[in-house]
CSV table of C-alpha atoms in Angstrom, one decimal:
chain,number,residue,atom,x,y,z
A,14,GLY,CA,-65.0,120.4,139.1
A,15,LEU,CA,-64.0,117.9,141.7
A,16,LEU,CA,-65.7,119.7,144.6
A,17,HIS,CA,-69.2,118.2,144.1
A,18,CYS,CA,-68.6,116.1,147.2
A,19,CYS,CA,-69.1,119.4,149.2
A,20,TYR,CA,-72.8,119.1,148.3
A,21,LEU,CA,-72.9,116.1,150.6
A,22,ALA,CA,-71.7,118.2,153.5
A,23,GLN,CA,-74.2,121.0,152.6
A,24,ILE,CA,-77.1,118.6,152.4
A,25,PHE,CA,-76.1,116.9,155.7
A,26,PHE,CA,-75.7,120.1,157.7
A,27,ALA,CA,-79.0,121.5,156.3
A,28,TRP,CA,-80.7,118.2,157.4
A,29,ALA,CA,-78.9,118.3,160.8
A,30,ALA,CA,-80.0,121.9,161.4
A,31,GLY,CA,-83.6,121.1,160.2
A,32,GLN,CA,-83.3,123.8,157.6
A,33,PRO,CA,-84.4,123.4,154.0
A,34,LEU,CA,-81.9,124.2,151.3
A,35,GLU,CA,-82.9,127.4,149.5
A,36,THR,CA,-82.2,127.8,145.9
A,37,THR,CA,-83.2,130.0,143.0
A,38,GLU,CA,-82.8,127.2,140.5
A,39,PRO,CA,-85.8,125.2,139.3
A,40,PRO,CA,-86.2,121.6,140.5
A,41,ARG,CA,-83.9,119.1,138.8
A,42,THR,CA,-85.3,116.8,136.2
A,43,PRO,CA,-84.6,113.1,136.7
A,44,VAL,CA,-81.7,113.2,134.2
A,45,GLN,CA,-80.2,116.3,136.0
A,46,GLN,CA,-80.6,114.4,139.3
A,47,LEU,CA,-78.8,111.4,137.8
A,48,PHE,CA,-75.9,113.6,136.6
A,49,PHE,CA,-75.8,115.6,139.8
A,50,TRP,CA,-75.5,112.5,142.0
A,51,GLY,CA,-73.1,110.9,139.6
A,52,ARG,CA,-70.8,113.9,139.9
A,53,VAL,CA,-71.1,113.8,143.7
A,54,LEU,CA,-70.3,110.1,143.7
A,55,VAL,CA,-67.3,110.4,141.3
A,56,SER,CA,-66.0,113.5,143.3
A,57,SER,CA,-66.4,111.6,146.6
A,58,ALA,CA,-64.5,108.6,145.2
A,59,ILE,CA,-61.6,110.8,143.9
A,60,LEU,CA,-61.5,112.6,147.3
A,61,ALA,CA,-61.4,109.3,149.2
A,62,PHE,CA,-58.7,107.9,146.9
A,63,SER,CA,-56.6,111.0,147.3
A,64,PHE,CA,-57.0,110.9,151.0
A,65,ALA,CA,-56.0,107.3,151.2
A,66,VAL,CA,-52.9,107.8,149.0
A,67,THR,CA,-51.8,110.9,151.1
A,68,LEU,CA,-52.2,109.1,154.4
A,69,SER,CA,-50.5,106.0,153.1
A,70,ALA,CA,-47.5,108.1,151.9
A,71,LEU,CA,-47.4,109.9,155.3
A,72,PHE,CA,-47.5,106.6,157.3
A,73,HIS,CA,-44.8,105.0,155.1
A,74,GLY,CA,-42.5,108.0,155.2
A,75,GLN,CA,-42.8,108.5,151.4
A,76,THR,CA,-42.9,112.3,151.6
A,77,THR,CA,-40.5,115.2,151.7
A,78,MET,CA,-41.0,115.6,155.5
A,79,TRP,CA,-37.8,116.3,157.3
A,80,ALA,CA,-35.7,113.3,158.2
A,81,GLY,CA,-36.3,112.1,161.7
A,82,VAL,CA,-39.9,113.2,162.0
A,83,PRO,CA,-42.1,110.3,163.0
A,84,SER,CA,-44.9,109.3,160.7
A,85,GLY,CA,-47.5,110.0,163.4
A,86,VAL,CA,-46.3,113.6,163.8
A,87,ALA,CA,-46.4,114.0,160.0
A,88,VAL,CA,-50.0,112.9,159.9
A,89,VAL,CA,-50.9,115.3,162.8
A,90,LEU,CA,-49.1,118.2,161.0
A,91,PHE,CA,-51.0,117.3,157.8
A,92,PHE,CA,-54.3,117.7,159.6
A,93,VAL,CA,-53.2,120.8,161.4
A,94,PHE,CA,-52.1,122.5,158.2
A,95,MET,CA,-55.2,121.4,156.3
A,96,ALA,CA,-57.4,122.9,159.1
A,97,ILE,CA,-55.5,126.2,158.9
A,98,VAL,CA,-55.9,126.3,155.1
A,99,GLY,CA,-59.6,125.5,155.5
A,100,MET,CA,-60.0,128.3,158.0
A,101,LEU,CA,-58.2,130.7,155.7
A,102,GLU,CA,-60.4,129.7,152.8
A,103,GLY,CA,-63.5,130.2,154.9
A,104,MET,CA,-62.3,133.7,156.0
A,105,GLN,CA,-61.7,134.6,152.4
A,106,ILE,CA,-65.3,133.7,151.5
A,107,ALA,CA,-66.6,135.5,154.5
A,108,PHE,CA,-64.6,138.7,153.7
A,109,PHE,CA,-66.1,138.8,150.2
A,110,ALA,CA,-69.6,138.4,151.8
A,111,VAL,CA,-69.1,141.2,154.3
A,112,ALA,CA,-67.7,143.5,151.6
A,113,ARG,CA,-71.3,143.8,150.3
A,114,MET,CA,-72.8,144.5,153.7
A,115,THR,CA,-73.4,148.0,155.1
A,116,GLU,CA,-71.5,149.2,158.1
A,117,GLU,CA,-74.7,148.9,160.2
A,118,GLU,CA,-75.1,145.3,159.3
A,119,ARG,CA,-71.4,144.6,160.1
A,120,ALA,CA,-71.7,146.4,163.5
A,121,LYS,CA,-74.2,144.0,164.9
A,122,SER,CA,-71.4,141.9,166.3
A,123,TYR,CA,-68.5,143.3,168.2
A,124,TRP,CA,-65.9,140.8,166.7
A,125,ALA,CA,-67.3,141.2,163.2
A,126,LYS,CA,-67.0,145.0,163.5
A,127,ARG,CA,-63.4,144.8,164.8
A,128,THR,CA,-62.4,142.3,162.1
A,129,CYS,CA,-64.0,144.5,159.4
A,130,ASP,CA,-62.4,147.6,160.8
A,131,VAL,CA,-59.0,146.0,160.3
A,132,LEU,CA,-59.9,144.5,156.9
A,133,PHE,CA,-61.3,147.7,155.4
A,134,GLU,CA,-58.9,150.3,156.9
A,135,GLY,CA,-57.2,152.6,154.5
A,136,ASP,CA,-57.9,151.8,150.9
A,137,ALA,CA,-59.2,148.4,151.8
A,138,ARG,CA,-56.3,146.7,150.0
A,139,ASN,CA,-55.2,144.5,152.9
């Protein structure tokens, strides 16, 4: 896929936290390392190009944004909506993770318990 650039973020945050990356996979061979970093590089290049094209279109008014909305506002709205979508994606991943946890594990945090109570109420088909 095109999301191999996310490994850069994973590696950076693990490094910044001083935590080693844990994996069940065996160490990569040199050829696997080459292909891994090649995919990360290509993925990062595609992401950067897409980002540049999107911002260029926003700044030049070449979008379907409502007439009269300044380019700066369109860019700010773009980042606000992207942040919201990112948070929703993170919540979806977290909800799948807590579905496998016991109620005792979920009850360790007040807000986690409250969120899970809402999420799993009824038939848990929310």
